[in-house]
Amino acid sequence: MSTSGDLIDSFLGHLAHERRLSEQTLIAYRRDLERLNAWLSETESFSIEKLDEQAVRQYLAWRHRRGASGKTLQRELSSLRSLYRWLLREGLAGSNPAVGVRAPKSPRRLPATLDADQLGSLLDHPADDDLLTIRDQAMIELFYSSGLRLAELVSVNVGDIDMAEGELGVLGKGSKTRRVPVGSKAREAVQRWMLVRANLAAAEEPALFVSSRGTRINPRTVELRIARWAREHGATRDLHPHLLRHSFATHLLESSGDLRAVQELLGHADIGTTQIYTHLDFQHLAQVYDQAHPRAKKKTPRSD
């Protein structure tokens, strides 16, 4: 008679030989299923191939009480569903007890931002005559002006930006294109870079931003250079491309309140992704309310 451990081994063999999953994926499946199997042994409940929905829920609750995140539990549920699909195929189970179960949601982390005044004072530092510094300032201004992702900025070619119209063609996720505005400060910084770009760029190189080797700049180089630029200009926190994108979205939403427009500018396929910025905006509004509303201010307790 096969044990639960034997079944797990057979299932992993199926994943390895029929589905040809990677070694790391197989390790993750084994870890998830053996953890469940150990819990079943300790609680002297069902064997792993005879679970019902209630047992699955009990296991998830036990894992959640011990600090497992919603994301981790979702992955473990996925492993269990896959096991039961195989058990059903082999005639070793009558139903999949994990199909109707959902993992608890993890609290959604709000993206970090810089406030507009902080970012403005940081960006208003005059660039010196160093070619790489001129390039770095142009990259930072374009990130914040147009809300670009790191990969989007790196992929920008010289011909993608229309200085006269103040527009930029962007190739986003899923090879979807969109046009975004480029503000006056960013245009000035990019124009300054364009005047000296030929001193670095290799012949026929189409990329707007190039490395010291003259070819399209590497994403990691962009991250390192922006962090360095911020430190040299007195930033009190790390600066990175996504922080600039988050700040762009938050500041635009605070000023306009137009969620759909922000969605289009960011290139989000789903407005639910953009709605995270409404939480940031509400935090700002709540802070203003607490400070300004006469019935919201905390009063100093009277001493009798």
Coordinates of C-alpha atoms in Angstrom, one line a residue:
M1 CA 0.0 0.0 0.0
S2 CA 1.4 3.4 -1.0
T3 CA 2.1 5.9 1.7
S4 CA 1.5 9.6 1.4
G5 CA 5.2 10.1 1.0
D6 CA 5.2 7.6 -1.9
L7 CA 2.4 9.5 -3.6
I8 CA 4.3 12.8 -3.3
D9 CA 7.4 11.2 -4.8
S10 CA 5.3 9.8 -7.7
F11 CA 3.7 13.2 -8.3
L12 CA 7.0 14.9 -8.3
G13 CA 8.3 12.3 -10.8
H14 CA 5.3 13.2 -13.0
L15 CA 6.2 16.9 -12.8
A16 CA 9.8 16.2 -13.6
H17 CA 9.4 13.8 -16.5
E18 CA 6.1 14.6 -18.1
R19 CA 5.9 18.4 -17.4
R20 CA 9.7 18.9 -17.3
L21 CA 9.5 21.5 -14.5
S22 CA 12.8 23.0 -13.2
E23 CA 14.6 21.6 -10.2
Q24 CA 13.8 24.8 -8.2
T25 CA 10.1 24.4 -9.0
L26 CA 10.2 20.7 -7.9
I27 CA 11.9 21.7 -4.6
A28 CA 9.1 24.2 -4.0
Y29 CA 6.4 21.6 -4.7
R30 CA 8.1 19.1 -2.4
R31 CA 8.5 21.6 0.4
D32 CA 4.8 22.6 0.3
L33 CA 3.4 19.1 0.1
E34 CA 5.8 17.6 2.8
R35 CA 4.9 20.5 5.2
L36 CA 1.2 19.6 4.7
N37 CA 1.9 15.9 5.1
A38 CA 3.8 16.5 8.3
W39 CA 0.9 18.5 9.7
L40 CA -1.5 15.7 8.8
S41 CA 0.7 13.2 10.6
E42 CA 0.9 15.4 13.7
T43 CA -2.8 15.9 13.9
E44 CA -3.5 12.3 13.1
S45 CA -6.2 13.4 10.6
F46 CA -6.6 12.5 6.9
S47 CA -3.9 11.1 4.6
I48 CA -2.9 13.6 2.0
E49 CA -4.9 11.9 -0.8
K50 CA -8.1 11.8 1.2
L51 CA -8.5 15.5 2.2
D52 CA -11.8 17.4 2.2
E53 CA -12.3 21.1 1.9
Q54 CA -12.7 21.6 5.6
A55 CA -9.3 19.9 6.3
V56 CA -7.7 22.2 3.7
R57 CA -9.2 25.3 5.4
Q58 CA -8.0 24.0 8.8
Y59 CA -4.5 23.6 7.5
L60 CA -4.5 27.1 6.0
A61 CA -5.7 28.6 9.2
W62 CA -3.0 26.8 11.1
R63 CA -0.3 28.1 8.7
H64 CA -1.8 31.7 8.8
R65 CA -1.7 31.7 12.6
R66 CA 2.0 31.0 12.4
G67 CA 2.7 33.9 10.2
A68 CA 2.5 32.5 6.6
S69 CA 1.6 35.3 4.2
G70 CA -1.4 35.2 1.8
K71 CA 1.1 34.9 -1.1
T72 CA 2.8 31.9 0.5
L73 CA -0.5 30.2 1.2
Q74 CA -1.7 30.9 -2.3
R75 CA 1.4 29.1 -3.6
E76 CA 0.8 26.1 -1.2
L77 CA -2.8 25.9 -2.4
S78 CA -1.6 25.8 -6.0
S79 CA 0.7 23.0 -5.2
L80 CA -2.2 21.0 -3.5
R81 CA -4.5 21.7 -6.5
S82 CA -1.8 20.4 -8.9
L83 CA -1.4 17.2 -6.8
Y84 CA -5.1 16.5 -6.8
R85 CA -5.4 17.1 -10.6
W86 CA -2.8 14.3 -10.9
L87 CA -4.6 12.1 -8.3
L88 CA -7.8 12.5 -10.2
R89 CA -6.1 11.6 -13.4
E90 CA -4.7 8.5 -11.8
G91 CA -8.0 7.5 -10.3
L92 CA -6.7 8.0 -6.7
A93 CA -9.1 10.7 -5.7
G94 CA -12.8 11.6 -6.3
S95 CA -12.6 15.4 -6.2
N96 CA -10.2 18.3 -5.7
P97 CA -10.7 19.7 -2.2
A98 CA -8.6 22.8 -2.8
V99 CA -10.6 24.1 -5.8
G100 CA -13.1 26.2 -3.8
V101 CA -10.6 27.4 -1.2
R102 CA -9.0 30.8 -1.3
A103 CA -6.0 32.0 0.6
P104 CA -6.4 35.0 2.9
K105 CA -5.2 38.2 1.3
S106 CA -2.0 39.8 2.5
P107 CA -2.2 43.5 3.4
R108 CA -1.4 45.5 0.3
R109 CA 1.8 47.4 0.7
L110 CA 1.5 51.0 -0.3
P111 CA 4.3 52.2 -2.6
A112 CA 6.7 54.7 -1.2
T113 CA 6.7 58.2 -2.6
L114 CA 8.6 61.5 -2.1
D115 CA 6.5 64.6 -1.5
A116 CA 6.5 67.2 -4.4
D117 CA 8.6 69.8 -2.5
Q118 CA 11.3 67.3 -1.5
L119 CA 11.5 66.0 -5.1
G120 CA 11.4 69.5 -6.5
S121 CA 14.3 70.7 -4.4
L122 CA 16.3 67.6 -5.3
L123 CA 15.7 68.0 -9.0
D124 CA 16.4 71.7 -9.1
H125 CA 20.2 71.2 -8.5
P126 CA 22.0 72.6 -11.6
A127 CA 23.8 69.9 -13.6
D128 CA 27.6 70.3 -14.0
D129 CA 29.4 69.7 -17.3
D130 CA 30.2 66.1 -16.8
L131 CA 28.6 64.0 -19.6
L132 CA 27.3 61.2 -17.4
T133 CA 25.8 63.7 -14.9
I134 CA 24.0 65.5 -17.7
R135 CA 22.7 62.2 -18.8
D136 CA 21.7 61.1 -15.3
Q137 CA 19.7 64.3 -14.7
A138 CA 17.9 63.9 -18.0
M139 CA 16.9 60.3 -17.1
I140 CA 15.6 61.3 -13.7
E141 CA 13.6 64.2 -15.1
L142 CA 12.1 61.9 -17.7
F143 CA 11.2 59.3 -15.1
Y144 CA 9.4 61.8 -13.0
S145 CA 7.9 63.8 -15.8
S146 CA 6.3 60.8 -17.7
G147 CA 5.9 58.1 -15.0
L148 CA 8.1 55.6 -16.9
R149 CA 9.0 52.1 -15.8
L150 CA 12.7 51.3 -15.8
A151 CA 12.5 49.0 -18.9
E152 CA 10.5 51.7 -20.7
L153 CA 13.1 54.4 -20.2
V154 CA 15.9 52.1 -21.2
S155 CA 14.1 51.2 -24.5
V156 CA 13.5 54.8 -25.5
N157 CA 15.1 55.7 -28.8
V158 CA 16.1 59.2 -30.0
G159 CA 13.3 59.2 -32.6
D160 CA 10.6 58.3 -30.0
I161 CA 10.6 61.8 -28.4
D162 CA 8.9 64.8 -30.1
M163 CA 10.4 67.9 -28.5
A164 CA 8.2 70.3 -30.4
E165 CA 5.0 68.6 -29.2
G166 CA 6.3 67.5 -25.8
E167 CA 5.4 63.9 -26.3
L168 CA 7.1 60.5 -26.0
G169 CA 6.2 57.2 -27.6
V170 CA 6.6 54.4 -25.0
L171 CA 6.8 50.6 -25.5
G172 CA 5.2 49.2 -22.3
K173 CA 4.4 45.8 -20.9
G174 CA 3.0 43.3 -23.4
S175 CA 4.5 45.3 -26.2
K176 CA 1.7 47.8 -25.9
T177 CA 2.5 51.4 -27.0
R178 CA 1.3 54.6 -25.5
R179 CA 2.1 58.3 -25.8
V180 CA 2.9 60.3 -22.7
P181 CA 3.5 64.0 -22.2
V182 CA 7.0 65.3 -21.4
G183 CA 7.1 68.3 -19.2
S184 CA 9.2 71.4 -19.8
K185 CA 11.8 70.6 -17.2
A186 CA 12.3 67.2 -18.6
R187 CA 12.5 68.6 -22.2
E188 CA 15.2 71.0 -21.1
A189 CA 17.2 68.3 -19.4
V190 CA 16.9 65.9 -22.4
Q191 CA 17.8 68.7 -24.9
R192 CA 20.9 69.4 -22.8
W193 CA 21.8 65.7 -23.0
M194 CA 21.2 65.6 -26.7
L195 CA 23.7 68.3 -27.3
V196 CA 26.5 66.2 -25.8
R197 CA 25.1 62.6 -26.5
A198 CA 27.3 62.2 -29.6
N199 CA 30.4 62.4 -27.4
L200 CA 29.4 59.1 -25.9
A201 CA 27.0 57.3 -28.3
A202 CA 28.4 54.8 -30.9
A203 CA 27.6 55.5 -34.5
E204 CA 24.2 54.3 -35.5
E205 CA 23.2 53.7 -31.9
P206 CA 19.4 54.5 -31.7
A207 CA 19.1 54.5 -27.9
L208 CA 18.4 57.9 -26.3
F209 CA 20.4 57.0 -23.2
V210 CA 23.7 55.3 -23.7
S211 CA 26.4 54.0 -21.3
S212 CA 30.1 55.2 -21.2
R213 CA 30.7 52.4 -23.8
G214 CA 28.4 54.1 -26.3
T215 CA 25.7 51.4 -26.4
R216 CA 22.1 51.3 -24.9
I217 CA 22.4 51.8 -21.1
N218 CA 21.8 48.7 -18.9
P219 CA 18.9 48.9 -16.4
R220 CA 21.1 48.1 -13.5
T221 CA 23.4 51.0 -14.5
V222 CA 20.4 53.3 -14.4
E223 CA 19.5 52.2 -10.9
L224 CA 23.1 52.6 -9.6
R225 CA 23.6 56.0 -11.3
I226 CA 20.3 57.4 -10.0
A227 CA 21.1 56.3 -6.4
R228 CA 24.5 57.9 -6.7
W229 CA 23.1 61.1 -8.1
A230 CA 20.7 61.3 -5.2
R231 CA 23.3 60.8 -2.6
E232 CA 25.6 63.4 -4.1
H233 CA 22.7 65.9 -4.0
G234 CA 21.8 65.4 -0.4
A235 CA 18.8 63.0 -0.7
T236 CA 17.8 61.7 2.7
R237 CA 16.5 58.4 1.3
D238 CA 17.4 56.1 -1.6
L239 CA 16.2 57.2 -5.0
H240 CA 15.2 54.6 -7.5
P241 CA 13.1 54.5 -10.8
H242 CA 10.0 53.0 -9.2
L243 CA 10.0 55.7 -6.5
L244 CA 10.0 58.3 -9.2
R245 CA 7.1 56.5 -11.0
H246 CA 5.1 56.2 -7.8
S247 CA 5.7 59.9 -7.0
F248 CA 4.6 60.9 -10.5
A249 CA 1.3 59.0 -10.1
T250 CA 0.6 60.2 -6.6
H251 CA 1.3 63.8 -7.3
L252 CA -0.8 63.8 -10.5
L253 CA -3.7 62.1 -8.7
E254 CA -3.6 64.5 -5.8
S255 CA -3.8 67.4 -8.2
S256 CA -6.3 66.1 -10.7
G257 CA -8.3 63.4 -9.0
D258 CA -8.6 61.8 -12.5
L259 CA -7.9 58.1 -11.9
R260 CA -8.6 57.1 -15.5
A261 CA -6.1 59.6 -16.8
V262 CA -3.4 58.3 -14.4
Q263 CA -4.2 54.8 -15.5
E264 CA -3.6 55.7 -19.1
L265 CA -0.4 57.6 -18.4
L266 CA 1.1 54.7 -16.4
G267 CA 0.1 52.1 -18.9
H268 CA -1.9 50.0 -16.5
A269 CA -4.1 47.4 -18.2
D270 CA -6.4 47.2 -15.1
I271 CA -7.6 50.2 -13.2
G272 CA -7.4 48.1 -10.1
T273 CA -3.6 48.4 -10.3
T274 CA -3.9 52.2 -10.4
Q275 CA -6.3 52.3 -7.5
I276 CA -3.5 51.7 -5.0
Y277 CA -2.7 55.5 -5.5
T278 CA -6.1 56.4 -4.2
H279 CA -5.1 55.0 -0.9
L280 CA -2.1 57.2 -0.8
D281 CA -4.2 60.1 -1.8
F282 CA -6.7 59.3 1.0
Q283 CA -3.8 59.2 3.5
H284 CA -2.9 62.7 2.5
L285 CA -6.6 63.9 2.7
A286 CA -7.0 62.2 6.1
Q287 CA -3.9 64.0 7.4
V288 CA -5.2 67.3 6.2
Y289 CA -8.6 66.5 7.8
D290 CA -7.0 65.7 11.2
Q291 CA -5.0 68.9 11.1
A292 CA -7.8 71.2 9.9
H293 CA -11.2 70.0 10.9
P294 CA -12.3 71.6 14.2
R295 CA -14.0 68.5 15.4
A296 CA -11.1 66.2 14.5
K297 CA -8.4 68.0 16.4
K298 CA -7.3 66.2 19.5
K299 CA -7.8 68.3 22.6
T300 CA -5.5 68.5 25.6
P301 CA -7.2 66.7 28.5
R302 CA -8.4 68.9 31.3
S303 CA -6.6 68.6 34.6
D304 CA -9.1 68.8 37.5

